[in-house]
Tab-separated table of N, CA, C and O in Angstrom:
chain	number	residue	atom	x	y	z
A	1	MET	N	0.829	-1.183	0.000
A	1	MET	CA	0.000	0.000	0.000
A	1	MET	C	0.874	1.247	0.000
A	1	MET	O	1.844	1.312	0.718
A	2	PRO	N	0.501	2.264	-0.775
A	2	PRO	CA	1.242	3.519	-0.731
A	2	PRO	C	1.011	4.238	0.592
A	2	PRO	O	0.042	3.985	1.289
A	3	GLN	N	1.902	5.154	0.925
A	3	GLN	CA	1.784	5.928	2.161
A	3	GLN	C	1.134	7.274	1.846
A	3	GLN	O	1.452	7.906	0.856
A	4	ASN	N	0.205	7.720	2.715
A	4	ASN	CA	-0.377	9.038	2.515
A	4	ASN	C	0.380	10.066	3.365
A	4	ASN	O	1.369	9.747	3.998
A	5	LEU	N	-0.122	11.306	3.404
A	5	LEU	CA	0.629	12.394	4.023
A	5	LEU	C	0.778	12.283	5.536
A	5	LEU	O	1.687	12.851	6.099
A	6	ILE	N	-0.103	11.591	6.213
A	6	ILE	CA	0.023	11.496	7.659
A	6	ILE	C	0.694	10.183	8.070
A	6	ILE	O	0.538	9.711	9.181
A	7	ASN	N	1.437	9.615	7.154
A	7	ASN	CA	2.304	8.474	7.411
A	7	ASN	C	1.563	7.207	7.827
A	7	ASN	O	2.056	6.423	8.626
A	8	LYS	N	0.363	7.015	7.299
A	8	LYS	CA	-0.324	5.749	7.496
A	8	LYS	C	-0.557	5.143	6.120
A	8	LYS	O	-0.531	5.837	5.114
A	9	SER	N	-0.767	3.861	6.095
A	9	SER	CA	-0.975	3.186	4.817
A	9	SER	C	-2.280	3.643	4.186
A	9	SER	O	-3.315	3.670	4.837
A	10	ALA	N	-2.216	4.019	2.917
A	10	ALA	CA	-3.408	4.384	2.167
A	10	ALA	C	-3.953	3.121	1.501
A	10	ALA	O	-3.206	2.342	0.920
A	11	CYS	N	-5.250	2.909	1.620
A	11	CYS	CA	-5.882	1.737	1.015
A	11	CYS	C	-6.049	1.966	-0.483
A	11	CYS	O	-6.245	3.080	-0.942
A	12	THR	N	-6.011	0.884	-1.222
A	12	THR	CA	-6.208	0.923	-2.672
A	12	THR	C	-7.428	0.091	-3.023
A	12	THR	O	-7.985	-0.610	-2.176
A	13	HIS	N	-7.842	0.148	-4.295
A	13	HIS	CA	-8.996	-0.666	-4.675
A	13	HIS	C	-8.684	-2.154	-4.585
A	13	HIS	O	-9.567	-2.961	-4.379
A	14	GLU	N	-7.403	-2.543	-4.682
A	14	GLU	CA	-7.033	-3.949	-4.485
A	14	GLU	C	-7.321	-4.378	-3.044
A	14	GLU	O	-7.763	-5.494	-2.791
A	15	ASP	N	-7.080	-3.474	-2.085
A	15	ASP	CA	-7.377	-3.767	-0.681
A	15	ASP	C	-8.874	-3.969	-0.463
A	15	ASP	O	-9.289	-4.789	0.361
A	16	TYR	N	-9.674	-3.226	-1.203
A	16	TYR	CA	-11.133	-3.321	-1.069
A	16	TYR	C	-11.618	-4.746	-1.323
A	16	TYR	O	-12.504	-5.245	-0.635
A	17	PHE	N	-11.039	-5.399	-2.313
A	17	PHE	CA	-11.513	-6.719	-2.717
A	17	PHE	C	-11.199	-7.815	-1.706
A	17	PHE	O	-11.759	-8.898	-1.787
A	18	VAL	N	-10.334	-7.553	-0.742
A	18	VAL	CA	-10.021	-8.564	0.269
A	18	VAL	C	-10.644	-8.239	1.633
A	18	VAL	O	-10.393	-8.941	2.604
A	19	LEU	N	-11.488	-7.215	1.697
A	19	LEU	CA	-12.170	-6.873	2.949
A	19	LEU	C	-13.214	-7.932	3.275
A	19	LEU	O	-13.760	-8.588	2.387
A	20	GLN	N	-13.499	-8.086	4.567
A	20	GLN	CA	-14.499	-9.067	4.982
A	20	GLN	C	-15.866	-8.710	4.421
A	20	GLN	O	-16.193	-7.542	4.260
A	21	GLN	N	-16.647	-9.727	4.107
A	21	GLN	CA	-18.005	-9.535	3.612
A	21	GLN	C	-18.964	-9.607	4.798
A	21	GLN	O	-19.159	-10.669	5.375
A	22	ASP	N	-19.504	-8.482	5.190
A	22	ASP	CA	-20.455	-8.448	6.290
A	22	ASP	C	-21.639	-7.584	5.864
A	22	ASP	O	-21.821	-7.315	4.686
A	23	PHE	N	-22.446	-7.155	6.791
A	23	PHE	CA	-23.638	-6.382	6.444
A	23	PHE	C	-23.401	-4.883	6.490
A	23	PHE	O	-24.341	-4.097	6.494
A	24	ASN	N	-22.142	-4.467	6.508
A	24	ASN	CA	-21.794	-3.057	6.449
A	24	ASN	C	-21.325	-2.701	5.051
A	24	ASN	O	-20.918	-3.555	4.273
A	25	ARG	N	-21.372	-1.413	4.746
A	25	ARG	CA	-20.859	-0.940	3.456
A	25	ARG	C	-19.421	-0.513	3.668
A	25	ARG	O	-19.124	0.343	4.500
A	26	HIS	N	-18.510	-1.114	2.933
A	26	HIS	CA	-17.097	-0.773	2.997
A	26	HIS	C	-16.750	0.023	1.742
A	26	HIS	O	-17.109	-0.363	0.633
A	27	GLU	N	-16.053	1.127	1.927
A	27	GLU	CA	-15.631	1.965	0.806
A	27	GLU	C	-14.190	2.396	1.019
A	27	GLU	O	-13.733	2.504	2.155
A	28	ILE	N	-13.498	2.634	-0.073
A	28	ILE	CA	-12.177	3.246	-0.041
A	28	ILE	C	-12.367	4.649	-0.610
A	28	ILE	O	-12.678	4.822	-1.783
A	29	ILE	N	-12.223	5.661	0.253
A	29	ILE	CA	-12.416	7.053	-0.163
A	29	ILE	C	-11.120	7.799	0.089
A	29	ILE	O	-10.696	7.958	1.229
A	30	GLU	N	-10.487	8.231	-0.995
A	30	GLU	CA	-9.213	8.945	-0.932
A	30	GLU	C	-8.201	8.212	-0.051
A	30	GLU	O	-7.508	8.817	0.766
A	31	GLY	N	-8.170	6.894	-0.189
A	31	GLY	CA	-7.186	6.086	0.527
A	31	GLY	C	-7.602	5.648	1.916
A	31	GLY	O	-6.900	4.879	2.563
A	32	ASP	N	-8.741	6.119	2.393
A	32	ASP	CA	-9.229	5.737	3.718
A	32	ASP	C	-10.288	4.649	3.606
A	32	ASP	O	-11.175	4.715	2.737
A	33	HIS	N	-10.214	3.656	4.493
A	33	HIS	CA	-11.237	2.613	4.578
A	33	HIS	C	-12.365	3.146	5.449
A	33	HIS	O	-12.188	3.417	6.622
A	34	VAL	N	-13.543	3.299	4.851
A	34	VAL	CA	-14.707	3.848	5.535
A	34	VAL	C	-15.763	2.750	5.641
A	34	VAL	O	-16.075	2.091	4.651
A	35	VAL	N	-16.297	2.543	6.839
A	35	VAL	CA	-17.325	1.529	7.073
A	35	VAL	C	-18.608	2.232	7.499
A	35	VAL	O	-18.606	3.040	8.431
A	36	THR	N	-19.696	1.925	6.805
A	36	THR	CA	-20.993	2.520	7.095
A	36	THR	C	-21.995	1.393	7.336
A	36	THR	O	-22.046	0.440	6.562
A	37	PRO	N	-22.811	1.491	8.388
A	37	PRO	CA	-23.818	0.457	8.612
A	37	PRO	C	-24.868	0.443	7.504
A	37	PRO	O	-25.014	1.407	6.756
A	38	SER	N	-25.595	-0.649	7.418
A	38	SER	CA	-26.657	-0.771	6.421
A	38	SER	C	-27.705	0.314	6.624
A	38	SER	O	-27.935	0.764	7.749
A	39	PRO	N	-28.380	0.734	5.532
A	39	PRO	CA	-29.414	1.761	5.647
A	39	PRO	C	-30.576	1.291	6.513
A	39	PRO	O	-30.880	0.109	6.579
A	40	THR	N	-31.248	2.246	7.146
A	40	THR	CA	-32.412	1.943	7.975
A	40	THR	C	-33.630	1.652	7.094
A	40	THR	O	-33.663	2.050	5.915
A	41	PRO	N	-34.666	1.009	7.643
A	41	PRO	CA	-35.894	0.807	6.873
A	41	PRO	C	-36.511	2.124	6.376
A	41	PRO	O	-36.991	2.192	5.246
A	42	ARG	N	-36.464	3.184	7.193
A	42	ARG	CA	-37.005	4.479	6.751
A	42	ARG	C	-36.249	4.986	5.527
A	42	ARG	O	-36.840	5.469	4.561
A	43	HIS	N	-34.923	4.888	5.567
A	43	HIS	CA	-34.109	5.300	4.427
A	43	HIS	C	-34.503	4.506	3.183
A	43	HIS	O	-34.630	5.071	2.090
A	44	GLN	N	-34.704	3.217	3.337
A	44	GLN	CA	-35.059	2.370	2.198
A	44	GLN	C	-36.419	2.753	1.621
A	44	GLN	O	-36.610	2.735	0.405
A	45	ARG	N	-37.394	3.101	2.483
A	45	ARG	CA	-38.716	3.527	1.994
A	45	ARG	C	-38.618	4.839	1.213
A	45	ARG	O	-39.224	4.992	0.145
A	46	VAL	N	-37.847	5.789	1.737
A	46	VAL	CA	-37.653	7.058	1.035
A	46	VAL	C	-36.973	6.812	-0.310
A	46	VAL	O	-37.379	7.363	-1.347
A	47	LEU	N	-35.955	5.971	-0.311
A	47	LEU	CA	-35.247	5.649	-1.548
A	47	LEU	C	-36.178	5.005	-2.570
A	47	LEU	O	-36.154	5.350	-3.752
A	48	LYS	N	-37.030	4.085	-2.123
A	48	LYS	CA	-37.968	3.420	-3.024
A	48	LYS	C	-38.901	4.441	-3.675
A	48	LYS	O	-39.130	4.411	-4.888
A	49	ASN	N	-39.426	5.367	-2.879
A	49	ASN	CA	-40.330	6.392	-3.424
A	49	ASN	C	-39.609	7.310	-4.406
A	49	ASN	O	-40.139	7.645	-5.469
A	50	LEU	N	-38.403	7.715	-4.064
A	50	LEU	CA	-37.614	8.561	-4.957
A	50	LEU	C	-37.283	7.824	-6.255
A	50	LEU	O	-37.372	8.384	-7.349
A	51	GLN	N	-36.931	6.552	-6.132
A	51	GLN	CA	-36.604	5.767	-7.320
A	51	GLN	C	-37.818	5.636	-8.241
A	51	GLN	O	-37.689	5.719	-9.462
A	52	PHE	N	-39.003	5.465	-7.676
A	52	PHE	CA	-40.225	5.378	-8.463
A	52	PHE	C	-40.426	6.652	-9.290
A	52	PHE	O	-40.719	6.605	-10.485
A	53	ILE	N	-40.243	7.810	-8.657
A	53	ILE	CA	-40.413	9.097	-9.340
A	53	ILE	C	-39.343	9.283	-10.419
A	53	ILE	O	-39.636	9.668	-11.553
A	54	LEU	N	-38.084	9.001	-10.064
A	54	LEU	CA	-36.991	9.165	-11.038
A	54	LEU	C	-37.119	8.204	-12.211
A	54	LEU	O	-36.851	8.567	-13.360
A	55	GLU	N	-37.526	6.958	-11.930
A	55	GLU	CA	-37.681	5.969	-12.999
A	55	GLU	C	-38.708	6.422	-14.025
A	55	GLU	O	-38.481	6.317	-15.233
A	56	ALA	N	-39.825	6.963	-13.553
A	56	ALA	CA	-40.864	7.451	-14.471
A	56	ALA	C	-40.313	8.591	-15.336
A	56	ALA	O	-40.541	8.629	-16.554
A	57	HIS	N	-39.583	9.500	-14.722
A	57	HIS	CA	-39.000	10.627	-15.470
A	57	HIS	C	-37.990	10.130	-16.510
A	57	HIS	O	-38.012	10.553	-17.671
A	58	ILE	N	-37.101	9.255	-16.104
A	58	ILE	CA	-36.057	8.750	-17.002
A	58	ILE	C	-36.659	7.968	-18.163
A	58	ILE	O	-36.269	8.149	-19.320
A	59	ARG	N	-37.624	7.091	-17.873
A	59	ARG	CA	-38.244	6.291	-18.943
A	59	ARG	C	-39.031	7.160	-19.913
A	59	ARG	O	-38.975	6.943	-21.123
A	60	SER	N	-39.779	8.149	-19.403
A	60	SER	CA	-40.606	8.978	-20.281
A	60	SER	C	-39.771	9.806	-21.245
A	60	SER	O	-40.258	10.218	-22.291
A	61	ARG	N	-38.512	10.023	-20.919
A	61	ARG	CA	-37.626	10.825	-21.769
A	61	ARG	C	-36.508	10.003	-22.397
A	61	ARG	O	-35.618	10.548	-23.014
A	62	ASP	N	-36.556	8.694	-22.215
A	62	ASP	CA	-35.544	7.777	-22.755
A	62	ASP	C	-34.126	8.263	-22.422
A	62	ASP	O	-33.265	8.391	-23.275
A	63	LEU	N	-33.898	8.534	-21.117
A	63	LEU	CA	-32.626	9.090	-20.667
A	63	LEU	C	-31.592	8.049	-20.266
A	63	LEU	O	-30.441	8.392	-20.041
A	64	GLY	N	-31.993	6.798	-20.121
A	64	GLY	CA	-31.035	5.778	-19.705
A	64	GLY	C	-31.659	4.806	-18.734
A	64	GLY	O	-32.870	4.586	-18.750
A	65	THR	N	-30.839	4.247	-17.854
A	65	THR	CA	-31.268	3.240	-16.890
A	65	THR	C	-30.930	3.710	-15.487
A	65	THR	O	-29.797	4.101	-15.223
A	66	LEU	N	-31.896	3.659	-14.597
A	66	LEU	CA	-31.673	4.016	-13.207
A	66	LEU	C	-31.239	2.777	-12.445
A	66	LEU	O	-31.889	1.741	-12.511
A	67	LEU	N	-30.128	2.880	-11.730
A	67	LEU	CA	-29.637	1.785	-10.895
A	67	LEU	C	-29.594	2.261	-9.457
A	67	LEU	O	-29.134	3.356	-9.171
A	68	ALA	N	-30.088	1.431	-8.560
A	68	ALA	CA	-30.054	1.778	-7.140
A	68	ALA	C	-28.713	1.363	-6.554
A	68	ALA	O	-28.111	0.391	-6.973
A	69	ALA	N	-28.234	2.138	-5.597
A	69	ALA	CA	-26.989	1.826	-4.909
A	69	ALA	C	-27.286	0.805	-3.821
A	69	ALA	O	-28.423	0.661	-3.419
A	70	PRO	N	-26.360	0.098	-3.290
A	70	PRO	CA	-24.929	0.227	-3.567
A	70	PRO	C	-24.527	-0.530	-4.830
A	70	PRO	O	-25.106	-1.563	-5.161
A	71	ILE	N	-23.559	0.016	-5.500
A	71	ILE	CA	-22.973	-0.610	-6.676
A	71	ILE	C	-21.503	-0.211	-6.692
A	71	ILE	O	-21.156	0.920	-6.347
A	72	ASP	N	-20.641	-1.144	-7.016
A	72	ASP	CA	-19.208	-0.846	-7.046
A	72	ASP	C	-18.883	-0.001	-8.269
A	72	ASP	O	-19.269	-0.330	-9.390
A	73	VAL	N	-18.211	1.121	-8.021
A	73	VAL	CA	-17.775	2.013	-9.092
A	73	VAL	C	-16.322	2.333	-8.820
A	73	VAL	O	-15.986	2.883	-7.767
A	74	LEU	N	-15.448	1.979	-9.748
A	74	LEU	CA	-14.032	2.248	-9.593
A	74	LEU	C	-13.651	3.463	-10.419
A	74	LEU	O	-14.124	3.633	-11.534
A	75	GLY	N	-12.799	4.313	-9.847
A	75	GLY	CA	-12.252	5.433	-10.590
A	75	GLY	C	-13.184	6.616	-10.734
A	75	GLY	O	-12.934	7.491	-11.536
A	76	ALA	N	-14.258	6.651	-9.980
A	76	ALA	CA	-15.185	7.773	-10.055
A	76	ALA	C	-15.319	8.394	-8.676
A	76	ALA	O	-15.299	7.701	-7.679
A	77	ASN	N	-15.458	9.701	-8.638
A	77	ASN	CA	-15.663	10.387	-7.365
A	77	ASN	C	-17.128	10.780	-7.282
A	77	ASN	O	-17.493	11.914	-7.521
A	78	LEU	N	-17.975	9.810	-6.937
A	78	LEU	CA	-19.414	10.046	-6.879
A	78	LEU	C	-19.907	10.286	-5.466
A	78	LEU	O	-21.085	10.489	-5.267
A	79	GLY	N	-19.021	10.225	-4.494
A	79	GLY	CA	-19.487	10.282	-3.114
A	79	GLY	C	-20.244	9.004	-2.816
A	79	GLY	O	-19.792	7.926	-3.144
A	80	SER	N	-21.400	9.112	-2.261
A	80	SER	CA	-22.231	7.942	-1.988
A	80	SER	C	-23.646	8.205	-2.478
A	80	SER	O	-24.546	8.480	-1.707
A	81	PRO	N	-23.853	8.125	-3.796
A	81	PRO	CA	-25.175	8.425	-4.328
A	81	PRO	C	-26.181	7.358	-3.950
A	81	PRO	O	-25.844	6.207	-3.777
A	82	ALA	N	-27.457	7.742	-3.821
A	82	ALA	CA	-28.513	6.770	-3.590
A	82	ALA	C	-28.836	6.032	-4.877
A	82	ALA	O	-29.447	4.988	-4.862
A	83	GLY	N	-28.421	6.553	-5.988
A	83	GLY	CA	-28.642	5.922	-7.284
A	83	GLY	C	-28.091	6.828	-8.355
A	83	GLY	O	-27.748	7.971	-8.113
A	84	PHE	N	-27.981	6.309	-9.551
A	84	PHE	CA	-27.539	7.133	-10.668
A	84	PHE	C	-28.035	6.518	-11.955
A	84	PHE	O	-28.485	5.382	-11.993
A	85	ALA	N	-28.010	7.289	-13.040
A	85	ALA	CA	-28.517	6.822	-14.326
A	85	ALA	C	-27.355	6.544	-15.256
A	85	ALA	O	-26.388	7.296	-15.307
A	86	LEU	N	-27.457	5.436	-15.976
A	86	LEU	CA	-26.499	5.120	-17.037
A	86	LEU	C	-27.146	5.550	-18.348
A	86	LEU	O	-28.265	5.156	-18.655
A	87	HIS	N	-26.438	6.345	-19.113
A	87	HIS	CA	-26.988	6.808	-20.384
A	87	HIS	C	-26.815	5.734	-21.434
A	87	HIS	O	-25.805	5.042	-21.459
A	88	PRO	N	-27.817	5.595	-22.325
A	88	PRO	CA	-27.743	4.547	-23.357
A	88	PRO	C	-26.585	4.778	-24.310
A	88	PRO	O	-26.054	5.817	-24.449
């Protein structure tokens, strides 16, 4: 692993693939290993409603495909989106 500015090992995407598989979300953000617990049921209900609205908008305009997170994305700085659209 490369070293970052505060002299600790920076994680790489190769490190991500050997992390334990549990019910938490593991991410490598700017070299830091970040662990986030699973979303709450309320969060999931809000996401479902938002996805329903976005899906209708995207389909009616033939804008692409809506995918719900989590999804592995390498090399992109998307933060932690609840979803995103892939353009055809």
